[in-house]
PDB file of C-alpha atoms in Angstrom:
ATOM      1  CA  UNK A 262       0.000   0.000   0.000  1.00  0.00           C
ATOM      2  CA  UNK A 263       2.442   2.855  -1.115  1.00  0.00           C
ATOM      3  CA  UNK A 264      -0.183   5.424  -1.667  1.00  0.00           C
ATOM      4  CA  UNK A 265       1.683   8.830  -3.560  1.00  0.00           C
ATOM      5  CA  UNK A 266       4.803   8.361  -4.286  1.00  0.00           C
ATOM      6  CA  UNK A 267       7.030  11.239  -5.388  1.00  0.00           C
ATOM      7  CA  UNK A 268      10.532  10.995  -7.254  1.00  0.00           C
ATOM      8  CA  UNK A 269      13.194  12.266  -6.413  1.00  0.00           C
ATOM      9  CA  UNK A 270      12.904  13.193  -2.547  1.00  0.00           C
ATOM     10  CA  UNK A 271      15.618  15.579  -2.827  1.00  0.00           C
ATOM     11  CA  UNK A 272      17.459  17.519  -6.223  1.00  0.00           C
ATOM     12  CA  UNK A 273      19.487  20.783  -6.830  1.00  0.00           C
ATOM     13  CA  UNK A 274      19.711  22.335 -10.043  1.00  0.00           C
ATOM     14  CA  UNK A 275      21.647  24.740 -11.382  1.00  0.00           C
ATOM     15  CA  UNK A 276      19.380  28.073 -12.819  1.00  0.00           C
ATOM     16  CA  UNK A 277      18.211  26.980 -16.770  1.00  0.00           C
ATOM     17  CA  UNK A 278      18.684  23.078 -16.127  1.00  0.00           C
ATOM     18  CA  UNK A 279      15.102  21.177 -16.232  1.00  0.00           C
ATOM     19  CA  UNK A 280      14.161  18.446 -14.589  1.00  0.00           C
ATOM     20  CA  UNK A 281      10.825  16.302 -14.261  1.00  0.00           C
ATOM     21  CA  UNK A 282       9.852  15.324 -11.090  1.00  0.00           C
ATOM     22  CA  UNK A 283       7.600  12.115 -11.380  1.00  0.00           C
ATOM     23  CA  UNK A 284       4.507  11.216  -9.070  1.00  0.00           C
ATOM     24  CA  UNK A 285       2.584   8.436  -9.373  1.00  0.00           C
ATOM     25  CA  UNK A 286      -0.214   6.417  -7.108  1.00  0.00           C
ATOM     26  CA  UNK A 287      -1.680   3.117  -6.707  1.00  0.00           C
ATOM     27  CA  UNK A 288      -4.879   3.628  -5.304  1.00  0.00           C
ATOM     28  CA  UNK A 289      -6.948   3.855  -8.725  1.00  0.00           C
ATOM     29  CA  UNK A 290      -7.577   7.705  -8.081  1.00  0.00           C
ATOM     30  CA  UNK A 291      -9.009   9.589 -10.576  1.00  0.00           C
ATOM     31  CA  UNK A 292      -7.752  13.524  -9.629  1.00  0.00           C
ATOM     32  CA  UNK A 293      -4.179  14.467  -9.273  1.00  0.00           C
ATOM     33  CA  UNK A 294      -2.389  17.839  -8.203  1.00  0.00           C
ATOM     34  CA  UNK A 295       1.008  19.208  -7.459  1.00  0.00           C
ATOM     35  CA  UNK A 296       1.724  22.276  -5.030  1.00  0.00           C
ATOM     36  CA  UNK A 297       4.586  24.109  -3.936  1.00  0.00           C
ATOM     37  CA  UNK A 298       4.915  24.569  -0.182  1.00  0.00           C
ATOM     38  CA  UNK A 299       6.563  27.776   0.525  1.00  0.00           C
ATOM     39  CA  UNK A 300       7.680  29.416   3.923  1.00  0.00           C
ATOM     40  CA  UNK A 301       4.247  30.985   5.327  1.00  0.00           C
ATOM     41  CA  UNK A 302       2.070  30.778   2.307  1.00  0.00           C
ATOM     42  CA  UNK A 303       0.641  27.097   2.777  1.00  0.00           C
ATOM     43  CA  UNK A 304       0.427  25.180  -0.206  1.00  0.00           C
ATOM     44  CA  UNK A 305      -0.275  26.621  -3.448  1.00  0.00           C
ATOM     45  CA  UNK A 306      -1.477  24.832  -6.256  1.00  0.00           C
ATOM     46  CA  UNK A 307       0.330  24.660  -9.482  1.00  0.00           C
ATOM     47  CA  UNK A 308      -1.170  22.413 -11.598  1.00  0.00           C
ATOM     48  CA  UNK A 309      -4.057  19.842 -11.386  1.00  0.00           C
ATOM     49  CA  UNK A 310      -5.805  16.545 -13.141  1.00  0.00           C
ATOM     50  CA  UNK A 311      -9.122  16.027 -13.169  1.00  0.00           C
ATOM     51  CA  UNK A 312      -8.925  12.473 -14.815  1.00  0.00           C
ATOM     52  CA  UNK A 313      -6.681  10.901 -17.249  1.00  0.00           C
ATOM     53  CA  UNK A 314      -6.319  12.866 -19.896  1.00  0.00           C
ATOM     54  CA  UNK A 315      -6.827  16.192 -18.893  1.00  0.00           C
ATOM     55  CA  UNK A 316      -4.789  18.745 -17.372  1.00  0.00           C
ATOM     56  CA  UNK A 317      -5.321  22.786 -15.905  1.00  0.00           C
ATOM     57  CA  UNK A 318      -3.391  25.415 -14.389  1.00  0.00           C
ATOM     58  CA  UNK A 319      -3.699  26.163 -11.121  1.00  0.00           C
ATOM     59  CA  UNK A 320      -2.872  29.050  -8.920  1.00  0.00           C
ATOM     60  CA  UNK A 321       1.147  29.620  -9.712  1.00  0.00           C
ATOM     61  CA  UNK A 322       1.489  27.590 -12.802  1.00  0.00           C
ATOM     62  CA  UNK A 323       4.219  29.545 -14.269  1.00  0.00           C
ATOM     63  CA  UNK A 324       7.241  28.229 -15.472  1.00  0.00           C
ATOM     64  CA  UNK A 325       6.223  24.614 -15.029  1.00  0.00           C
ATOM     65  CA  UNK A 326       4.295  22.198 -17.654  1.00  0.00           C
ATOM     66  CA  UNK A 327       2.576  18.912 -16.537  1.00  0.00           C
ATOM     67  CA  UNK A 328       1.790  15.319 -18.048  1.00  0.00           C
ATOM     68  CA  UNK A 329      -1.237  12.901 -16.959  1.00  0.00           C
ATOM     69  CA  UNK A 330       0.920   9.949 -18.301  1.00  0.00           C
ATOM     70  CA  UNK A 331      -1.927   7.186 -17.536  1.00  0.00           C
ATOM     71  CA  UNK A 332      -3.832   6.834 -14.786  1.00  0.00           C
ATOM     72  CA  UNK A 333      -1.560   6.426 -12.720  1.00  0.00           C
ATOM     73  CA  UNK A 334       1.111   8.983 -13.427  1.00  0.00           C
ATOM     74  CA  UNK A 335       1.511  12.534 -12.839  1.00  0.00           C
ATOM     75  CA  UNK A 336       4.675  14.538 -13.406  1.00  0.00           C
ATOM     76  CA  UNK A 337       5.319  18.002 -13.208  1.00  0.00           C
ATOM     77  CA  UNK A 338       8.353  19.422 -15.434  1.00  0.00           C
ATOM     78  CA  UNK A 339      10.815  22.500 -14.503  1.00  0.00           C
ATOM     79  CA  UNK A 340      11.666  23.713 -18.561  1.00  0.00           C
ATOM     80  CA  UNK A 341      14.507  26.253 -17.195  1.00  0.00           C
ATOM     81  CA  UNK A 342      14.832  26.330 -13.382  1.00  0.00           C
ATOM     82  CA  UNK A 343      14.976  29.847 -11.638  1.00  0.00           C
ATOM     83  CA  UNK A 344      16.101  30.350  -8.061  1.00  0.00           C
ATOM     84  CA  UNK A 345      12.045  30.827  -7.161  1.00  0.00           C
ATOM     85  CA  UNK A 346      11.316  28.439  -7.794  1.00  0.00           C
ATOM     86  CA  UNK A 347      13.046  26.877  -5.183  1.00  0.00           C
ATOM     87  CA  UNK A 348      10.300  25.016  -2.582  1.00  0.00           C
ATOM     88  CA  UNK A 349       8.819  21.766  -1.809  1.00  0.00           C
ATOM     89  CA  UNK A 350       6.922  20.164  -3.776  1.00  0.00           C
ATOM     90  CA  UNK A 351       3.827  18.047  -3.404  1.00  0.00           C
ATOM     91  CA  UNK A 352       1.971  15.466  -4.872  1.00  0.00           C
ATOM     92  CA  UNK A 353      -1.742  14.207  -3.878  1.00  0.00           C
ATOM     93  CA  UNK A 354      -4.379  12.364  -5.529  1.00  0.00           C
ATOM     94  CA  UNK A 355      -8.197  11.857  -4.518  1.00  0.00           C
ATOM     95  CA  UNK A 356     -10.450   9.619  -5.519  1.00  0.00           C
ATOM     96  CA  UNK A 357     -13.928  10.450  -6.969  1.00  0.00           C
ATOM     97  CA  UNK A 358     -17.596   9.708  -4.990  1.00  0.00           C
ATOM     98  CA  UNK A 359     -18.073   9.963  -1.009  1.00  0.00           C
ATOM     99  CA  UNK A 360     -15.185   7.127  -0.793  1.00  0.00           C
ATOM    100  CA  UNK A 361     -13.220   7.799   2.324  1.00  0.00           C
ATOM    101  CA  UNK A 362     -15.141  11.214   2.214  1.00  0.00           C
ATOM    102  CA  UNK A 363     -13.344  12.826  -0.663  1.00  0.00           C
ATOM    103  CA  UNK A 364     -10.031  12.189   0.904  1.00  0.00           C
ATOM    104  CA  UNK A 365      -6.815  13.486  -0.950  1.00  0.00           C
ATOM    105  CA  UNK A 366      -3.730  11.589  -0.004  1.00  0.00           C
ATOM    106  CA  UNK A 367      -0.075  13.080  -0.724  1.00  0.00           C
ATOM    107  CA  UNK A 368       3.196  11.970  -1.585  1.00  0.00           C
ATOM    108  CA  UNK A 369       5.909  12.454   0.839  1.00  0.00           C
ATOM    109  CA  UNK A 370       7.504  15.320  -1.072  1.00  0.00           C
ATOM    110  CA  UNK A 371      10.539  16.582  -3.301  1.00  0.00           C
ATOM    111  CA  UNK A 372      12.493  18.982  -1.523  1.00  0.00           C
ATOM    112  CA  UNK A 373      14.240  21.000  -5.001  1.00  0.00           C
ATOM    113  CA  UNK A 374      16.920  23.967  -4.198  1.00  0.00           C
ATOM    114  CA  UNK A 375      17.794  26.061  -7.602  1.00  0.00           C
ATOM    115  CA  UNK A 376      20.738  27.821  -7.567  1.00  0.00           C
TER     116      UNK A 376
ATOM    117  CA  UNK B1326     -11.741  32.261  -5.949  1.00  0.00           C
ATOM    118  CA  UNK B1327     -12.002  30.716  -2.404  1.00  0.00           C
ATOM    119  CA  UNK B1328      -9.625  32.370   0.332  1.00  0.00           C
ATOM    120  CA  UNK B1329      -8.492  31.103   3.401  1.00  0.00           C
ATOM    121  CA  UNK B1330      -6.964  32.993   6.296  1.00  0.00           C
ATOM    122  CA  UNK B1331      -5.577  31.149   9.665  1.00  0.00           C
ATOM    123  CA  UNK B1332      -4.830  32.635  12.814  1.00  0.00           C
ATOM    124  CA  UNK B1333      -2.839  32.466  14.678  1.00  0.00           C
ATOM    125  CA  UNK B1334       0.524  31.679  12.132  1.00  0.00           C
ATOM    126  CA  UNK B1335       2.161  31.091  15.238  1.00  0.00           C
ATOM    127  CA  UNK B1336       1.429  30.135  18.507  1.00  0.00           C
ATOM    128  CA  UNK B1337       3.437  28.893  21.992  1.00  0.00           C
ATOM    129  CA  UNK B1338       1.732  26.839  24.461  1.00  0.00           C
ATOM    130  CA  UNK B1339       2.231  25.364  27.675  1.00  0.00           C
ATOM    131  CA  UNK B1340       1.598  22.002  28.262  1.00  0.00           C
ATOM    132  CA  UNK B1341      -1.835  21.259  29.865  1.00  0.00           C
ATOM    133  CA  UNK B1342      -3.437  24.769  28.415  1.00  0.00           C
ATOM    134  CA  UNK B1343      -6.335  25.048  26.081  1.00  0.00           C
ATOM    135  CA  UNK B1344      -6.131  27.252  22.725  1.00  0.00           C
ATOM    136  CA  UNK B1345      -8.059  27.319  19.506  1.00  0.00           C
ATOM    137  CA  UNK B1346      -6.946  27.949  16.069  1.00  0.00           C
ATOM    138  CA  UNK B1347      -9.262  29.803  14.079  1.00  0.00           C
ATOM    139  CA  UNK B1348      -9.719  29.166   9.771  1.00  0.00           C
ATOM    140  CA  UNK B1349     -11.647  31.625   8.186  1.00  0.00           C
ATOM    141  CA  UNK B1350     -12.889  31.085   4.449  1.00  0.00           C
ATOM    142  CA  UNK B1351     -14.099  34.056   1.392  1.00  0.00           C
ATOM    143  CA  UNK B1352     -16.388  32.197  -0.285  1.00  0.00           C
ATOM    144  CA  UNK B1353     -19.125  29.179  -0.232  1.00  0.00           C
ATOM    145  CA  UNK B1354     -17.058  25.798   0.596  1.00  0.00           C
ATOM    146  CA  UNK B1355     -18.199  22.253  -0.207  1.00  0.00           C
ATOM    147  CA  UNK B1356     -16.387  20.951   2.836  1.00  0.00           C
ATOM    148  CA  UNK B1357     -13.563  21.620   4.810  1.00  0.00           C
ATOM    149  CA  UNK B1358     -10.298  20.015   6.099  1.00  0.00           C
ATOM    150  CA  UNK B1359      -7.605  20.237   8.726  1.00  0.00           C
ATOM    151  CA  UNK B1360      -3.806  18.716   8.002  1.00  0.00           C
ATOM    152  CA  UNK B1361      -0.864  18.386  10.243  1.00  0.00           C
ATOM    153  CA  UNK B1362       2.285  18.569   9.450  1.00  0.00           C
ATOM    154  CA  UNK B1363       5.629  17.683  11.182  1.00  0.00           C
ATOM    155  CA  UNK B1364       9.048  18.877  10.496  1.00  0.00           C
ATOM    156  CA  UNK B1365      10.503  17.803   6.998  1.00  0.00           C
ATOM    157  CA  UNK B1366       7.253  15.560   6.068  1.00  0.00           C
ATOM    158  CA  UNK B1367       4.026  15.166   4.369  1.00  0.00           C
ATOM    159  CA  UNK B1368       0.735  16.101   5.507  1.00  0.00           C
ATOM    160  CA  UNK B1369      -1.625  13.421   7.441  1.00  0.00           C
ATOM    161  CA  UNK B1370      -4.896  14.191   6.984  1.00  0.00           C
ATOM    162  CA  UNK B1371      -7.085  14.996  10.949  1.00  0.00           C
ATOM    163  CA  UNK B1372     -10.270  15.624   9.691  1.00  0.00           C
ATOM    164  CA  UNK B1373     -13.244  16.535   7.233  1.00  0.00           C
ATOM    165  CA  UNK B1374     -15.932  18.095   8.274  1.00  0.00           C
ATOM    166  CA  UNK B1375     -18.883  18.460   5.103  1.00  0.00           C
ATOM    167  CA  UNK B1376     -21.720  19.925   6.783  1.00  0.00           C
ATOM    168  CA  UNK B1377     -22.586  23.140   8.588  1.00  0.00           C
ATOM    169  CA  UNK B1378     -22.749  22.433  12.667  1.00  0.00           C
ATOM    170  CA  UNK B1379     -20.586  19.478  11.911  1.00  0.00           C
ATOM    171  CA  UNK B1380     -17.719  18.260  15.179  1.00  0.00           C
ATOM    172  CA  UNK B1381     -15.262  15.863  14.888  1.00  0.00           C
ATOM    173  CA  UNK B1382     -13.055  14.743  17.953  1.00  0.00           C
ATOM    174  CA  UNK B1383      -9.933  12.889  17.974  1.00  0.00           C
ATOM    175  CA  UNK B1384      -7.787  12.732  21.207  1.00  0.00           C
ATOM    176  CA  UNK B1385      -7.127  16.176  22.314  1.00  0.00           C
ATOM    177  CA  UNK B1386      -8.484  17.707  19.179  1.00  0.00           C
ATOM    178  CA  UNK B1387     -11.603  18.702  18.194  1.00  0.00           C
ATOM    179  CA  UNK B1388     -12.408  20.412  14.744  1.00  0.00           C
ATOM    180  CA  UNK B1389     -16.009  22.281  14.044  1.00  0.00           C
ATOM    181  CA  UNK B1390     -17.634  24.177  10.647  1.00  0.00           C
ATOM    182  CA  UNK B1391     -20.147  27.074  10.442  1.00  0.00           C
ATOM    183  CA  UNK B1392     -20.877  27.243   7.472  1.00  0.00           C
ATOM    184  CA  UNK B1393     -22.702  30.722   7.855  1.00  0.00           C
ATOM    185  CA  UNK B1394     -19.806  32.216   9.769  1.00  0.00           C
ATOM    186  CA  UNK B1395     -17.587  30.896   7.311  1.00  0.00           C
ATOM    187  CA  UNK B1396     -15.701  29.530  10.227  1.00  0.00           C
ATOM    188  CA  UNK B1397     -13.911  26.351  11.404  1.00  0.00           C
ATOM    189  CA  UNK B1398     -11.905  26.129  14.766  1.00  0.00           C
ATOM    190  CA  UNK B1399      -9.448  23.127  15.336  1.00  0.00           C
ATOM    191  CA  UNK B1400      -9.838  23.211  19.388  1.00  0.00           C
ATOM    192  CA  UNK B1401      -6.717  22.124  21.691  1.00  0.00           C
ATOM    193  CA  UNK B1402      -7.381  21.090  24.980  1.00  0.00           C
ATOM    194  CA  UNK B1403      -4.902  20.133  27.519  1.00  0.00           C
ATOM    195  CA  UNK B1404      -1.837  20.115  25.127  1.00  0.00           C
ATOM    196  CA  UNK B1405       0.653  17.900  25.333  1.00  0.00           C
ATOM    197  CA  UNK B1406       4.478  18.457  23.668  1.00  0.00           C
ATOM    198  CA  UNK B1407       3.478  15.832  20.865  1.00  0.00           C
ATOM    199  CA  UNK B1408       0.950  18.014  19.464  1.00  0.00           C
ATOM    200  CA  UNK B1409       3.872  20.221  18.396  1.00  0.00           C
ATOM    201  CA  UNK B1410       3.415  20.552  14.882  1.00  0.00           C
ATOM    202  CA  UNK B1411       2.360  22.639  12.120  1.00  0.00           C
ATOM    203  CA  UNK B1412      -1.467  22.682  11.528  1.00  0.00           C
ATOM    204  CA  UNK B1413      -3.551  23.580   8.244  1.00  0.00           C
ATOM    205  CA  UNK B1414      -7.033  24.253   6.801  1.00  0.00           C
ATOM    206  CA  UNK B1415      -7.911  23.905   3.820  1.00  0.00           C
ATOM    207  CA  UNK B1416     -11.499  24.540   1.551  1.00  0.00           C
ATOM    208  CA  UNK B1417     -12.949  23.232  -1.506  1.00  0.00           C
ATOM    209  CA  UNK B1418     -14.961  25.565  -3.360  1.00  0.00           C
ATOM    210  CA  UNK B1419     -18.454  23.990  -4.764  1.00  0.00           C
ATOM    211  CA  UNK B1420     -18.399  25.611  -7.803  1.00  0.00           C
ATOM    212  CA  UNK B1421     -14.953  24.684  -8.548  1.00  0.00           C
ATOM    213  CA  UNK B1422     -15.712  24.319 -12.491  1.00  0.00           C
ATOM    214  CA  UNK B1423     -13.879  20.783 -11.873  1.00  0.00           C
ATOM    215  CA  UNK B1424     -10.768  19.420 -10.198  1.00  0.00           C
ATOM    216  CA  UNK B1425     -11.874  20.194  -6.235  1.00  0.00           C
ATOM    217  CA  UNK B1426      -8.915  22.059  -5.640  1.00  0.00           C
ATOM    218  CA  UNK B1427      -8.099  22.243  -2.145  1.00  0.00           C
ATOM    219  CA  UNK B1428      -7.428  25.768  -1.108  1.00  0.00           C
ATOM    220  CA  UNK B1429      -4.983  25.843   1.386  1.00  0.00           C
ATOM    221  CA  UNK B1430      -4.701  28.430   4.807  1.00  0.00           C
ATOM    222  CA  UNK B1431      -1.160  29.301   5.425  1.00  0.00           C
ATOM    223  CA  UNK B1432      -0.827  27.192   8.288  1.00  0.00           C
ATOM    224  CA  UNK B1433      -0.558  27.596  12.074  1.00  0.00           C
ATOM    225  CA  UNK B1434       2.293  26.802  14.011  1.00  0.00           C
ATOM    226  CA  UNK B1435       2.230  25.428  17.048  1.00  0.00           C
ATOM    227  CA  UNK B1436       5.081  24.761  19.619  1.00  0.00           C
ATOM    228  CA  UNK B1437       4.131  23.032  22.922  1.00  0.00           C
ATOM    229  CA  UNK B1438       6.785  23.671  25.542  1.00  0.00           C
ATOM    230  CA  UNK B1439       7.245  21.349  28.252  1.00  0.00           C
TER     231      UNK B1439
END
């Protein structure tokens, strides 16, 4: 029972290198989302999936791009890194329906320092 | 656009004292949450509270919604130094126009001190 599981836990890049960091769960949910955790502003969302095959911007969704590989797989892609966007980042999925009352589970995090 | 504003962002408690953290939302929300978070890890889910007048209770916490006050408290009685931890609330609007994207507060922290 893994849950969300979010590669890599840790990664520093060097400003203008990309990287993809990959998420992906097991428990058949249909919605997926990454956030940024930032210092005193909570979690923000960058980028969500309502079901396979679709993707929207969230609330910062600048300078990243996403892919809803299958149903199971989310990533979230960093084209040309910039010192900002330096944060955690966070993974979570949710099922659909009143199933464990519209629960969203998350990944355990990638911790990403751009400098 | 759903807002959500915690207070307090930080607070320091003695062991055995009461407190309550207060989560105030902008808009209409379908239901509400409360996270915790330690040091350096992921969030574990406390509880979801979907209807207005609705209390949940687990251990020494205890998490309400009015929905007409736009209001949820997470309630801390008789803290203990475990509860340290950072605490969050977070909405989903109803008319989301798809995705139920939680809305995040930005997150009370609380320090217990022996």
């Amino acid at each position: 029972n893994a849950g969300v599981t979010q590669t890599p836990k840790f990664q520093v890049l060097k400003t203008g290198q990309s990287m993809t960091l990959q998420c992906a769960q097991d428990m058949n949910h249909n919605s997926m989302y990454w956030y940024r955790q930032d210092p005193g502003m909570g979690l923000r969302l960058i980028y969500y999936s309502a079901s396979e095959g679709t993707t929207d911007k969230g609330e910062v969704p600048n300078g990243y791009n996403v892919s809803r590989l299958n149903k199971r797989e989310f990533s979230l892609r960093l084209e040309s890194a910039a010192p900002s966007q330096t944060s955690v980042y966070f993974c979570a999925s949710r099922t659909r329906g009143r199933q464990l009352l519209y629960g969203y589970t998350f990944g355990s995090g990638t911790r990403l320092t751009v400098v | 656009e759903l807002k959500v504003e915690q207070n307090p962002l930080f607070l320091s408690m003695q062991e055995g004292k009461n407190y309550t953290i207060y989560c105030n939302y902008s808009t209409t929300s379908d239901r509400l949450y409360w996270y915790r978070q330690d040091p350096g890890k992921s969030l574990e889910s406390l509880f979801v509270l979907l209807s207005n007048g609705a209390v949940k209770q687990e251990g020494r916490l205890m998490a309400s919604l009015d929905t007409k006050a736009r209001l949820s408290t997470l309630h801390i009685t008789a803290a203990v130094h475990d509860l340290s931890a950072t605490y969050f609330c977070a909405g989903v609007p109803i008319l989301t126009g798809g995705g139920n994207k939680l809305t995040f507060g930005t997150g009370t922290q609380l320090k217990v001190e022996l």
